[in-house]
mmCIF file of C-alpha atoms in Angstrom:
data_model
loop_
_atom_site.group_PDB
_atom_site.id
_atom_site.type_symbol
_atom_site.label_atom_id
_atom_site.label_comp_id
_atom_site.label_asym_id
_atom_site.label_seq_id
_atom_site.Cartn_x
_atom_site.Cartn_y
_atom_site.Cartn_z
ATOM 1 C CA MET K 259 -113.220 -28.230 -66.496
ATOM 2 C CA LYS K 260 -114.062 -27.349 -63.127
ATOM 3 C CA ILE K 261 -111.010 -25.780 -60.970
ATOM 4 C CA ALA K 262 -110.529 -28.286 -58.837
ATOM 5 C CA THR K 263 -110.036 -30.995 -61.627
ATOM 6 C CA GLU K 264 -107.904 -28.233 -63.033
ATOM 7 C CA ALA K 265 -105.387 -28.003 -60.058
ATOM 8 C CA VAL K 266 -105.188 -31.885 -60.209
ATOM 9 C CA GLN K 267 -103.893 -31.733 -63.620
ATOM 10 C CA VAL K 268 -101.267 -28.915 -62.995
ATOM 11 C CA GLY K 269 -97.701 -30.156 -64.550
ATOM 12 C CA VAL K 270 -99.314 -33.362 -65.638
ATOM 13 C CA GLU K 271 -98.837 -32.545 -69.113
ATOM 14 C CA TRP K 272 -95.337 -31.657 -68.665
ATOM 15 C CA ASP K 273 -92.784 -34.774 -69.127
ATOM 16 C CA THR K 274 -94.204 -36.257 -72.764
ATOM 17 C CA ARG K 275 -91.068 -37.985 -73.309
ATOM 18 C CA THR K 276 -91.051 -39.987 -69.989
ATOM 19 C CA GLY K 277 -94.427 -39.365 -69.236
ATOM 20 C CA ALA K 278 -93.665 -39.035 -65.762
ATOM 21 C CA MET K 279 -97.173 -37.885 -63.816
ATOM 22 C CA THR K 280 -95.037 -35.577 -61.595
ATOM 23 C CA VAL K 281 -93.182 -32.782 -62.918
ATOM 24 C CA PRO K 282 -89.093 -32.856 -61.972
ATOM 25 C CA ILE K 283 -87.662 -30.451 -59.702
ATOM 26 C CA TYR K 284 -85.316 -28.358 -62.182
ATOM 27 C CA GLN K 285 -82.508 -27.743 -59.456
ATOM 28 C CA THR K 286 -80.141 -25.904 -61.495
ATOM 29 C CA ALA K 287 -78.894 -22.354 -61.906
ATOM 30 C CA THR K 288 -77.945 -22.091 -65.555
ATOM 31 C CA PHE K 289 -79.040 -23.863 -68.801
ATOM 32 C CA ARG K 290 -76.849 -25.296 -72.348
ATOM 33 C CA HIS K 291 -77.555 -23.172 -75.161
ATOM 34 C CA PRO K 292 -77.470 -25.560 -78.370
ATOM 35 C CA GLY K 293 -75.535 -23.443 -80.490
ATOM 36 C CA LEU K 294 -74.549 -19.806 -80.740
ATOM 37 C CA GLY K 295 -78.022 -17.487 -81.020
ATOM 38 C CA GLN K 296 -79.438 -20.454 -79.974
ATOM 39 C CA SER K 297 -81.834 -20.930 -76.775
ATOM 40 C CA THR K 298 -83.664 -23.825 -75.587
ATOM 41 C CA GLY K 299 -86.139 -21.425 -74.026
ATOM 42 C CA PHE K 300 -84.250 -21.354 -70.507
ATOM 43 C CA ASP K 301 -80.559 -19.857 -70.410
ATOM 44 C CA TYR K 302 -80.907 -18.941 -66.510
ATOM 45 C CA SER K 303 -83.279 -19.915 -63.401
ATOM 46 C CA ARG K 304 -83.737 -16.503 -62.788
ATOM 47 C CA SER K 305 -85.490 -15.827 -66.292
ATOM 48 C CA GLY K 306 -87.096 -19.256 -66.127
ATOM 49 C CA ASN K 307 -87.060 -21.970 -64.774
ATOM 50 C CA PRO K 308 -89.283 -25.443 -65.938
ATOM 51 C CA THR K 309 -90.834 -26.421 -62.868
ATOM 52 C CA ARG K 310 -91.588 -22.553 -61.511
ATOM 53 C CA GLN K 311 -93.058 -22.131 -65.423
ATOM 54 C CA THR K 312 -95.145 -25.342 -64.592
ATOM 55 C CA LEU K 313 -96.460 -23.588 -61.693
ATOM 56 C CA GLU K 314 -96.969 -20.368 -63.043
ATOM 57 C CA ASN K 315 -98.263 -21.731 -65.767
ATOM 58 C CA GLY K 316 -100.740 -23.156 -63.890
ATOM 59 C CA ILE K 317 -102.008 -20.833 -61.735
ATOM 60 C CA ALA K 318 -102.816 -18.603 -64.838
ATOM 61 C CA ARG K 319 -105.318 -21.500 -66.135
ATOM 62 C CA LEU K 320 -107.198 -21.575 -62.633
ATOM 63 C CA ASP K 321 -107.218 -18.131 -62.594
ATOM 64 C CA GLY K 322 -108.032 -17.255 -65.473
ATOM 65 C CA GLY K 323 -105.512 -15.044 -66.758
ATOM 66 C CA CYS K 324 -103.066 -14.651 -69.588
ATOM 67 C CA ARG K 325 -99.812 -15.556 -67.397
ATOM 68 C CA GLY K 326 -98.642 -16.000 -64.006
ATOM 69 C CA PHE K 327 -95.642 -15.349 -61.516
ATOM 70 C CA ALA K 328 -94.356 -16.932 -58.943
ATOM 71 C CA TYR K 329 -91.841 -15.095 -56.159
ATOM 72 C CA SER K 330 -90.202 -15.580 -53.264
ATOM 73 C CA SER K 331 -93.000 -14.898 -50.596
ATOM 74 C CA GLY K 332 -96.457 -13.187 -50.952
ATOM 75 C CA MET K 333 -94.392 -10.395 -49.622
ATOM 76 C CA ALA K 334 -92.351 -10.190 -52.848
ATOM 77 C CA ALA K 335 -94.944 -10.211 -54.768
ATOM 78 C CA ILE K 336 -96.497 -7.807 -53.743
ATOM 79 C CA THR K 337 -92.948 -5.726 -53.353
ATOM 80 C CA SER K 338 -92.646 -6.647 -57.222
ATOM 81 C CA LEU K 339 -96.196 -5.217 -58.625
ATOM 82 C CA LEU K 340 -95.096 -1.872 -56.689
ATOM 83 C CA PHE K 341 -92.380 -1.482 -59.322
ATOM 84 C CA LEU K 342 -95.522 -0.822 -61.610
ATOM 85 C CA PHE K 343 -96.136 2.594 -59.834
ATOM 86 C CA LYS K 344 -93.294 5.699 -60.149
ATOM 87 C CA SER K 345 -92.678 8.406 -57.514
ATOM 88 C CA GLY K 346 -95.424 10.878 -56.632
ATOM 89 C CA ASP K 347 -98.389 7.314 -57.585
ATOM 90 C CA HIS K 348 -101.585 7.037 -55.452
ATOM 91 C CA LEU K 349 -103.095 3.974 -54.184
ATOM 92 C CA ILE K 350 -106.346 3.084 -52.401
ATOM 93 C CA VAL K 351 -105.618 0.547 -50.149
ATOM 94 C CA THR K 352 -108.419 -1.874 -48.259
ATOM 95 C CA GLU K 353 -107.757 -0.793 -44.642
ATOM 96 C CA ASP K 354 -108.317 -4.016 -43.020
ATOM 97 C CA LEU K 355 -105.277 -5.747 -44.460
ATOM 98 C CA TYR K 356 -102.278 -7.837 -43.722
ATOM 99 C CA GLY K 357 -100.053 -6.016 -41.094
ATOM 100 C CA GLY K 358 -96.843 -6.951 -42.907
ATOM 101 C CA THR K 359 -98.390 -5.473 -45.972
ATOM 102 C CA CYS K 360 -99.263 -1.874 -44.789
ATOM 103 C CA ARG K 361 -95.500 -2.106 -43.300
ATOM 104 C CA LEU K 362 -94.319 -2.437 -46.840
ATOM 105 C CA PHE K 363 -96.629 0.455 -47.806
ATOM 106 C CA ASP K 364 -96.049 2.627 -45.273
ATOM 107 C CA ARG K 365 -92.857 2.307 -43.703
ATOM 108 C CA ILE K 366 -90.778 0.947 -47.158
ATOM 109 C CA PHE K 367 -92.203 2.460 -50.008
ATOM 110 C CA ASN K 368 -93.467 5.783 -48.603
ATOM 111 C CA GLN K 369 -90.378 6.558 -48.585
ATOM 112 C CA TYR K 370 -90.125 6.035 -52.734
ATOM 113 C CA ASN K 371 -92.716 8.864 -52.587
ATOM 114 C CA LEU K 372 -95.368 6.225 -53.150
ATOM 115 C CA SER K 373 -99.106 7.179 -51.124
ATOM 116 C CA PHE K 374 -101.817 5.219 -49.748
ATOM 117 C CA THR K 375 -104.869 6.254 -48.320
ATOM 118 C CA TYR K 376 -106.685 3.492 -46.563
ATOM 119 C CA VAL K 377 -110.784 3.068 -47.048
ATOM 120 C CA ASP K 378 -113.051 0.251 -46.701
ATOM 121 C CA THR K 379 -112.882 -1.105 -49.766
ATOM 122 C CA THR K 380 -116.467 -2.610 -49.041
ATOM 123 C CA ASP K 381 -117.766 1.029 -49.261
ATOM 124 C CA ASN K 382 -118.196 1.821 -52.898
ATOM 125 C CA ASP K 383 -119.051 5.482 -52.088
ATOM 126 C CA ALA K 384 -115.472 5.549 -49.743
ATOM 127 C CA VAL K 385 -113.401 4.422 -52.610
ATOM 128 C CA GLN K 386 -114.750 6.430 -54.951
ATOM 129 C CA ALA K 387 -114.394 9.778 -53.426
ATOM 130 C CA ALA K 388 -110.435 8.652 -52.057
ATOM 131 C CA ILE K 389 -109.312 8.858 -55.666
ATOM 132 C CA THR K 390 -107.033 11.806 -56.688
ATOM 133 C CA PRO K 391 -105.537 12.591 -59.861
ATOM 134 C CA ALA K 392 -102.434 10.654 -58.502
ATOM 135 C CA THR K 393 -103.989 7.458 -57.938
ATOM 136 C CA LYS K 394 -103.259 4.731 -60.247
ATOM 137 C CA ALA K 395 -104.534 1.655 -58.874
ATOM 138 C CA VAL K 396 -107.035 0.231 -55.962
ATOM 139 C CA PHE K 397 -105.893 -2.656 -54.166
ATOM 140 C CA VAL K 398 -108.330 -4.545 -52.580
ATOM 141 C CA GLU K 399 -108.170 -8.313 -49.903
ATOM 142 C CA THR K 400 -110.722 -9.878 -50.042
ATOM 143 C CA LEU K 401 -111.325 -11.584 -48.110
ATOM 144 C CA THR K 402 -109.985 -9.226 -45.696
ATOM 145 C CA ASN K 403 -107.461 -9.883 -42.780
ATOM 146 C CA PRO K 404 -108.646 -10.521 -40.138
ATOM 147 C CA LEU K 405 -111.877 -8.979 -39.971
ATOM 148 C CA LEU K 406 -113.577 -11.056 -43.096
ATOM 149 C CA LYS K 407 -115.091 -7.941 -45.220
ATOM 150 C CA PHE K 408 -115.952 -9.111 -48.959
ATOM 151 C CA ALA K 409 -115.575 -6.074 -51.637
ATOM 152 C CA ASP K 410 -117.894 -5.506 -54.559
ATOM 153 C CA LEU K 411 -115.100 -6.449 -57.067
ATOM 154 C CA PRO K 412 -117.734 -5.719 -60.161
ATOM 155 C CA ALA K 413 -118.575 -2.315 -58.890
ATOM 156 C CA LEU K 414 -114.911 -2.110 -58.202
ATOM 157 C CA SER K 415 -114.054 -2.633 -61.545
ATOM 158 C CA THR K 416 -116.854 -0.496 -62.962
ATOM 159 C CA ILE K 417 -115.089 2.435 -60.377
ATOM 160 C CA CYS K 418 -111.938 1.813 -62.222
ATOM 161 C CA ARG K 419 -112.442 1.553 -65.442
ATOM 162 C CA GLN K 420 -114.308 5.194 -65.430
ATOM 163 C CA HIS K 421 -110.956 6.552 -63.843
ATOM 164 C CA ASN K 422 -108.317 4.435 -65.468
ATOM 165 C CA LEU K 423 -107.170 2.222 -62.387
ATOM 166 C CA LEU K 424 -105.757 -1.139 -61.946
ATOM 167 C CA LEU K 425 -107.724 -2.883 -59.690
ATOM 168 C CA ILE K 426 -105.544 -5.479 -57.876
ATOM 169 C CA ALA K 427 -106.925 -7.852 -55.635
ATOM 170 C CA ASP K 428 -105.176 -10.270 -53.019
ATOM 171 C CA ASN K 429 -107.452 -13.170 -53.214
ATOM 172 C CA THR K 430 -105.173 -15.563 -50.624
ATOM 173 C CA PHE K 431 -108.318 -16.497 -48.258
ATOM 174 C CA LEU K 432 -110.497 -18.007 -50.900
ATOM 175 C CA THR K 433 -108.214 -18.299 -53.967
ATOM 176 C CA PRO K 434 -109.169 -19.518 -57.248
ATOM 177 C CA TYR K 435 -111.323 -22.468 -56.358
ATOM 178 C CA LEU K 436 -114.068 -20.140 -54.576
ATOM 179 C CA GLN K 437 -113.707 -17.006 -56.301
ATOM 180 C CA ARG K 438 -111.495 -15.931 -60.059
ATOM 181 C CA SER K 439 -110.913 -12.350 -59.365
ATOM 182 C CA LEU K 440 -110.275 -12.023 -63.267
ATOM 183 C CA ASP K 441 -113.888 -12.956 -64.041
ATOM 184 C CA LEU K 442 -115.029 -10.168 -61.821
ATOM 185 C CA GLY K 443 -113.175 -7.103 -63.292
ATOM 186 C CA ALA K 444 -109.596 -7.355 -61.520
ATOM 187 C CA ASP K 445 -106.649 -6.656 -63.464
ATOM 188 C CA ILE K 446 -103.988 -8.350 -61.311
ATOM 189 C CA THR K 447 -104.755 -10.982 -58.932
ATOM 190 C CA ILE K 448 -102.154 -12.116 -55.849
ATOM 191 C CA TYR K 449 -101.912 -14.873 -53.900
ATOM 192 C CA SER K 450 -99.567 -15.901 -51.002
ATOM 193 C CA ALA K 451 -98.926 -19.408 -52.047
ATOM 194 C CA THR K 452 -98.225 -20.463 -48.709
ATOM 195 C CA LYS K 453 -101.588 -20.350 -47.531
ATOM 196 C CA TYR K 454 -104.322 -22.502 -49.026
ATOM 197 C CA LEU K 455 -102.388 -23.107 -52.287
ATOM 198 C CA ALA K 456 -99.376 -25.170 -50.852
ATOM 199 C CA GLY K 457 -101.516 -26.455 -47.728
ATOM 200 C CA HIS K 458 -99.552 -27.675 -46.258
ATOM 201 C CA ASN K 459 -97.329 -25.222 -43.979
ATOM 202 C CA ASP K 460 -94.171 -26.417 -45.017
ATOM 203 C CA THR K 461 -92.785 -23.851 -48.055
ATOM 204 C CA VAL K 462 -92.886 -19.961 -48.816
ATOM 205 C CA ALA K 463 -93.997 -18.592 -51.913
ATOM 206 C CA GLY K 464 -96.509 -15.992 -53.480
ATOM 207 C CA LEU K 465 -98.005 -16.061 -57.001
ATOM 208 C CA VAL K 466 -99.614 -13.055 -59.297
ATOM 209 C CA VAL K 467 -101.867 -13.805 -62.893
ATOM 210 C CA VAL K 468 -102.765 -10.755 -64.740
ATOM 211 C CA LYS K 469 -105.311 -10.520 -67.095
ATOM 212 C CA ASP K 470 -103.758 -8.269 -70.133
ATOM 213 C CA PRO K 471 -100.604 -9.458 -72.351
ATOM 214 C CA ALA K 472 -98.878 -6.137 -72.226
ATOM 215 C CA LEU K 473 -99.396 -5.638 -68.486
ATOM 216 C CA ALA K 474 -97.855 -9.158 -67.961
ATOM 217 C CA GLU K 475 -95.384 -8.289 -70.267
ATOM 218 C CA GLN K 476 -94.191 -4.950 -67.677
ATOM 219 C CA VAL K 477 -94.911 -7.449 -64.931
ATOM 220 C CA TYR K 478 -92.224 -10.253 -66.101
ATOM 221 C CA PHE K 479 -90.029 -7.569 -66.613
ATOM 222 C CA HIS K 480 -90.070 -6.436 -63.155
ATOM 223 C CA GLN K 481 -89.822 -9.910 -61.622
ATOM 224 C CA ASN K 482 -86.762 -10.931 -64.019
ATOM 225 C CA GLY K 483 -84.966 -7.384 -63.007
ATOM 226 C CA ALA K 484 -85.698 -7.505 -59.591
ATOM 227 C CA GLY K 485 -85.089 -11.605 -59.270
ATOM 228 C CA ALA K 486 -87.164 -12.419 -56.487
ATOM 229 C CA VAL K 487 -88.492 -15.619 -57.867
ATOM 230 C CA LEU K 488 -89.306 -19.068 -56.478
ATOM 231 C CA GLY K 489 -86.813 -21.535 -56.350
ATOM 232 C CA PRO K 490 -87.927 -24.794 -58.225
ATOM 233 C CA GLN K 491 -88.094 -27.252 -54.736
ATOM 234 C CA ASP K 492 -90.320 -24.969 -53.290
ATOM 235 C CA ALA K 493 -91.973 -24.488 -56.579
ATOM 236 C CA TRP K 494 -92.639 -28.159 -56.730
ATOM 237 C CA LEU K 495 -93.965 -28.285 -53.094
ATOM 238 C CA VAL K 496 -96.489 -25.442 -54.535
ATOM 239 C CA ILE K 497 -97.877 -27.597 -57.483
ATOM 240 C CA ARG K 498 -98.528 -30.841 -54.620
ATOM 241 C CA GLY K 499 -99.767 -28.142 -52.637
ATOM 242 C CA MET K 500 -102.530 -27.410 -55.369
ATOM 243 C CA LYS K 501 -103.106 -30.585 -56.534
ATOM 244 C CA THR K 502 -105.477 -31.203 -53.496
ATOM 245 C CA LEU K 503 -106.674 -27.895 -53.180
ATOM 246 C CA GLY K 504 -110.490 -28.917 -53.838
ATOM 247 C CA VAL K 505 -110.844 -31.375 -51.213
ATOM 248 C CA ARG K 506 -108.770 -29.456 -48.668
ATOM 249 C CA LEU K 507 -110.771 -26.234 -48.651
ATOM 250 C CA ASP K 508 -113.999 -28.483 -48.762
ATOM 251 C CA ARG K 509 -113.602 -29.839 -45.440
ATOM 252 C CA GLN K 510 -111.686 -26.899 -44.440
ATOM 253 C CA GLN K 511 -115.404 -24.790 -44.760
ATOM 254 C CA GLU K 512 -117.664 -27.364 -43.425
ATOM 255 C CA ASN K 513 -115.395 -27.263 -40.748
ATOM 256 C CA ALA K 514 -115.374 -23.942 -40.204
ATOM 257 C CA LEU K 515 -119.018 -22.966 -40.355
ATOM 258 C CA ARG K 516 -119.796 -25.708 -37.704
ATOM 259 C CA ILE K 517 -117.323 -23.796 -35.466
ATOM 260 C CA ALA K 518 -118.421 -20.094 -36.287
ATOM 261 C CA ARG K 519 -122.019 -21.291 -35.129
ATOM 262 C CA TRP K 520 -120.897 -23.400 -32.279
ATOM 263 C CA LEU K 521 -118.918 -20.199 -30.972
ATOM 264 C CA ALA K 522 -121.715 -18.420 -32.118
ATOM 265 C CA SER K 523 -123.823 -19.721 -29.194
ATOM 266 C CA HIS K 524 -120.838 -19.321 -26.442
ATOM 267 C CA GLN K 525 -121.326 -17.621 -23.847
ATOM 268 C CA ARG K 526 -118.041 -16.200 -23.670
ATOM 269 C CA VAL K 527 -117.926 -15.073 -27.021
ATOM 270 C CA THR K 528 -119.423 -12.235 -28.148
ATOM 271 C CA LYS K 529 -119.029 -11.799 -32.270
ATOM 272 C CA VAL K 530 -118.504 -13.782 -34.284
ATOM 273 C CA TYR K 531 -116.676 -12.759 -38.207
ATOM 274 C CA TYR K 532 -117.534 -15.977 -40.452
ATOM 275 C CA PRO K 533 -119.313 -14.727 -44.090
ATOM 276 C CA GLY K 534 -121.261 -18.107 -43.829
ATOM 277 C CA LEU K 535 -122.890 -17.072 -41.219
ATOM 278 C CA GLU K 536 -126.172 -15.898 -42.601
ATOM 279 C CA ASN K 537 -126.390 -12.634 -40.859
ATOM 280 C CA HIS K 538 -122.894 -11.658 -41.914
ATOM 281 C CA PRO K 539 -123.105 -8.009 -43.631
ATOM 282 C CA ASP K 540 -121.218 -9.772 -47.199
ATOM 283 C CA HIS K 541 -123.175 -12.912 -46.758
ATOM 284 C CA GLU K 542 -125.476 -12.549 -50.083
ATOM 285 C CA LEU K 543 -123.025 -11.102 -52.323
ATOM 286 C CA MET K 544 -120.616 -13.594 -51.208
ATOM 287 C CA GLN K 545 -122.820 -15.853 -52.138
ATOM 288 C CA ARG K 546 -123.348 -14.585 -55.711
ATOM 289 C CA ASP K 547 -119.660 -13.688 -55.918
ATOM 290 C CA ALA K 548 -117.961 -16.325 -54.866
ATOM 291 C CA LYS K 549 -118.739 -20.009 -54.324
ATOM 292 C CA GLY K 550 -117.797 -20.485 -50.876
ATOM 293 C CA PHE K 551 -117.241 -18.968 -47.270
ATOM 294 C CA GLY K 552 -113.672 -19.622 -46.782
ATOM 295 C CA ALA K 553 -112.331 -21.431 -44.078
ATOM 296 C CA MET K 554 -111.189 -18.195 -41.875
ATOM 297 C CA ILE K 555 -113.122 -17.339 -38.526
ATOM 298 C CA ALA K 556 -112.650 -14.118 -36.216
ATOM 299 C CA PHE K 557 -114.294 -13.923 -32.853
ATOM 300 C CA GLU K 558 -114.199 -11.963 -29.645
ATOM 301 C CA VAL K 559 -114.241 -13.160 -25.774
ATOM 302 C CA ASP K 560 -115.884 -11.053 -23.391
ATOM 303 C CA GLU K 561 -112.328 -10.216 -21.607
ATOM 304 C CA HIS K 562 -108.788 -10.258 -21.948
ATOM 305 C CA SER K 563 -107.873 -13.105 -19.932
ATOM 306 C CA LEU K 564 -109.401 -15.712 -21.688
ATOM 307 C CA VAL K 565 -107.602 -14.930 -24.857
ATOM 308 C CA GLU K 566 -104.129 -15.965 -23.605
ATOM 309 C CA GLN K 567 -105.915 -19.375 -22.032
ATOM 310 C CA LEU K 568 -107.491 -20.042 -25.450
ATOM 311 C CA LEU K 569 -104.457 -19.562 -27.218
ATOM 312 C CA LEU K 570 -102.064 -22.384 -24.692
ATOM 313 C CA LYS K 571 -105.036 -24.617 -23.539
ATOM 314 C CA THR K 572 -105.902 -25.959 -27.089
ATOM 315 C CA LYS K 573 -104.227 -28.923 -27.855
ATOM 316 C CA LEU K 574 -105.185 -29.772 -31.582
ATOM 317 C CA ILE K 575 -105.957 -26.121 -32.443
ATOM 318 C CA SER K 576 -101.904 -24.680 -32.384
ATOM 319 C CA PHE K 577 -100.973 -21.160 -31.660
ATOM 320 C CA ALA K 578 -99.130 -19.886 -34.397
ATOM 321 C CA GLU K 579 -99.030 -17.329 -37.307
ATOM 322 C CA SER K 580 -99.639 -18.117 -40.685
ATOM 323 C CA LEU K 581 -103.017 -19.813 -42.071
ATOM 324 C CA GLY K 582 -104.607 -21.756 -44.806
ATOM 325 C CA GLY K 583 -102.850 -25.211 -44.417
ATOM 326 C CA VAL K 584 -104.336 -28.417 -43.191
ATOM 327 C CA GLU K 585 -103.447 -28.047 -39.447
ATOM 328 C CA THR K 586 -106.005 -25.445 -37.322
ATOM 329 C CA LEU K 587 -104.128 -22.272 -35.963
ATOM 330 C CA MET K 588 -105.059 -19.186 -34.166
ATOM 331 C CA THR K 589 -103.729 -16.295 -33.376
ATOM 332 C CA PHE K 590 -103.863 -12.708 -31.795
ATOM 333 C CA PRO K 591 -103.725 -10.110 -34.736
ATOM 334 C CA GLU K 592 -103.569 -7.309 -32.054
ATOM 335 C CA VAL K 593 -99.901 -8.297 -31.215
ATOM 336 C CA GLN K 594 -98.816 -10.621 -34.135
ATOM 337 C CA THR K 595 -99.757 -10.649 -37.689
ATOM 338 C CA HIS K 596 -101.382 -6.793 -37.109
ATOM 339 C CA ALA K 597 -98.850 -5.521 -34.969
ATOM 340 C CA ASP K 598 -97.959 -2.642 -37.778
ATOM 341 C CA ILE K 599 -100.812 -1.126 -38.194
ATOM 342 C CA PRO K 600 -100.936 2.224 -36.346
ATOM 343 C CA PRO K 601 -103.037 1.579 -32.817
ATOM 344 C CA GLU K 602 -105.355 4.243 -33.312
ATOM 345 C CA LEU K 603 -106.471 2.507 -36.749
ATOM 346 C CA ARG K 604 -106.885 -0.886 -35.259
ATOM 347 C CA ALA K 605 -109.134 0.339 -32.553
ATOM 348 C CA ARG K 606 -110.775 1.869 -34.942
ATOM 349 C CA LEU K 607 -111.217 -0.969 -37.306
ATOM 350 C CA GLY K 608 -111.917 -3.451 -34.142
ATOM 351 C CA ILE K 609 -108.790 -5.560 -34.273
ATOM 352 C CA ASN K 610 -108.637 -5.159 -30.237
ATOM 353 C CA ASN K 611 -106.902 -7.716 -27.841
ATOM 354 C CA VAL K 612 -110.150 -9.629 -27.039
ATOM 355 C CA LEU K 613 -109.907 -10.749 -30.999
ATOM 356 C CA LEU K 614 -108.403 -14.079 -32.224
ATOM 357 C CA ARG K 615 -108.455 -15.511 -35.627
ATOM 358 C CA LEU K 616 -108.795 -19.138 -36.673
ATOM 359 C CA SER K 617 -107.806 -20.770 -39.506
ATOM 360 C CA VAL K 618 -109.345 -24.015 -39.683
ATOM 361 C CA GLY K 619 -107.701 -27.376 -41.018
ATOM 362 C CA ILE K 620 -108.940 -30.276 -42.516
ATOM 363 C CA GLU K 621 -109.300 -32.243 -38.902
ATOM 364 C CA ASP K 622 -112.171 -33.931 -37.313
ATOM 365 C CA GLY K 623 -114.916 -31.350 -36.859
ATOM 366 C CA ASP K 624 -116.052 -32.472 -33.912
ATOM 367 C CA ASP K 625 -112.688 -33.147 -32.031
ATOM 368 C CA LEU K 626 -111.996 -29.459 -33.177
ATOM 369 C CA ILE K 627 -114.602 -28.103 -30.913
ATOM 370 C CA GLU K 628 -113.756 -30.519 -27.936
ATOM 371 C CA ASP K 629 -110.616 -28.708 -27.961
ATOM 372 C CA LEU K 630 -112.197 -25.482 -27.871
ATOM 373 C CA THR K 631 -114.886 -26.598 -25.561
ATOM 374 C CA GLN K 632 -111.845 -27.825 -22.992
ATOM 375 C CA ALA K 633 -109.480 -24.729 -23.648
ATOM 376 C CA PHE K 634 -113.144 -22.222 -22.664
ATOM 377 C CA GLU K 635 -113.502 -23.987 -19.893
ATOM 378 C CA PRO K 636 -112.305 -21.870 -16.037
ATOM 379 C CA GLU K 637 -108.892 -22.847 -14.514
ATOM 380 C CA PRO K 638 -109.470 -25.222 -11.806
#
């Protein structure tokens, strides 16, 4: 069955008694026991809730994993996964990753003696060279945020197997609709479900999918123990959003390719990062390992003063953080989403004062290009 169909069907099978097409919102903290030493399978909503379980089972099916887990945010999901490691452990991490993840690693978990080395995870030799006796995992974003690099997961998986490392893939930008990271060798997939999976900028959530049952038991232990679980209302919103994942991403990708080509031809744009363009260095690899190129674009303009003009002059396109919703959003990574990355690293990566990030929505593509056109026009 195709991923788009699987997504539509999430939760449909739940209520066999009434035949309800939508899973109910089980807004309850606790569950009554049928007898001493007996359970319905649900006892306390931190440990398990039927609405959340429906979402967790659904994302596991979409991603081809043995078990899924839902958290109160994407950052809560990453935090919970870091409990798999102990003091002294070392992780290799994508260098151009979301600034909030960098903050979590360097300013929170560093104080517990976890160490992180940032490398270009599209460079397999660089990953290999960064491995030490203390290395326990490779954490990769694919696509990366905001520069849209695409790692070779099968090659990274081979390296990880040789050194007995976990391969953890943040697949937020592509979702299972465009890439199933577990099929390509990852052990764990992470999603900020706030983004494309929920898809409507109306809820915050994180999801994790695990391939191996024994590892999944460890992840569940930490999810239940730490308790940063997703509430039933938000779980229901993510389920509802996932049902339209396929049609939304199809439209968003179509718009993104048109806009990327338009930007590439604009005289005030000096560089466009979009893997759907044939000149993108990872274009061919994505054709091999993914079913599309996503709907995120980064681009550089020819002078800093144009950044504020574009952010404030667009009318349909909102100046806002986050991404993946039906509305098109634009942000300035250097001072917003990636402000927590050290300035010297930002400069080396190219996250500079002329770089903008565009999350393309489902509006009419002509209207979006018209909005950008008028925003680029000089002020009278």
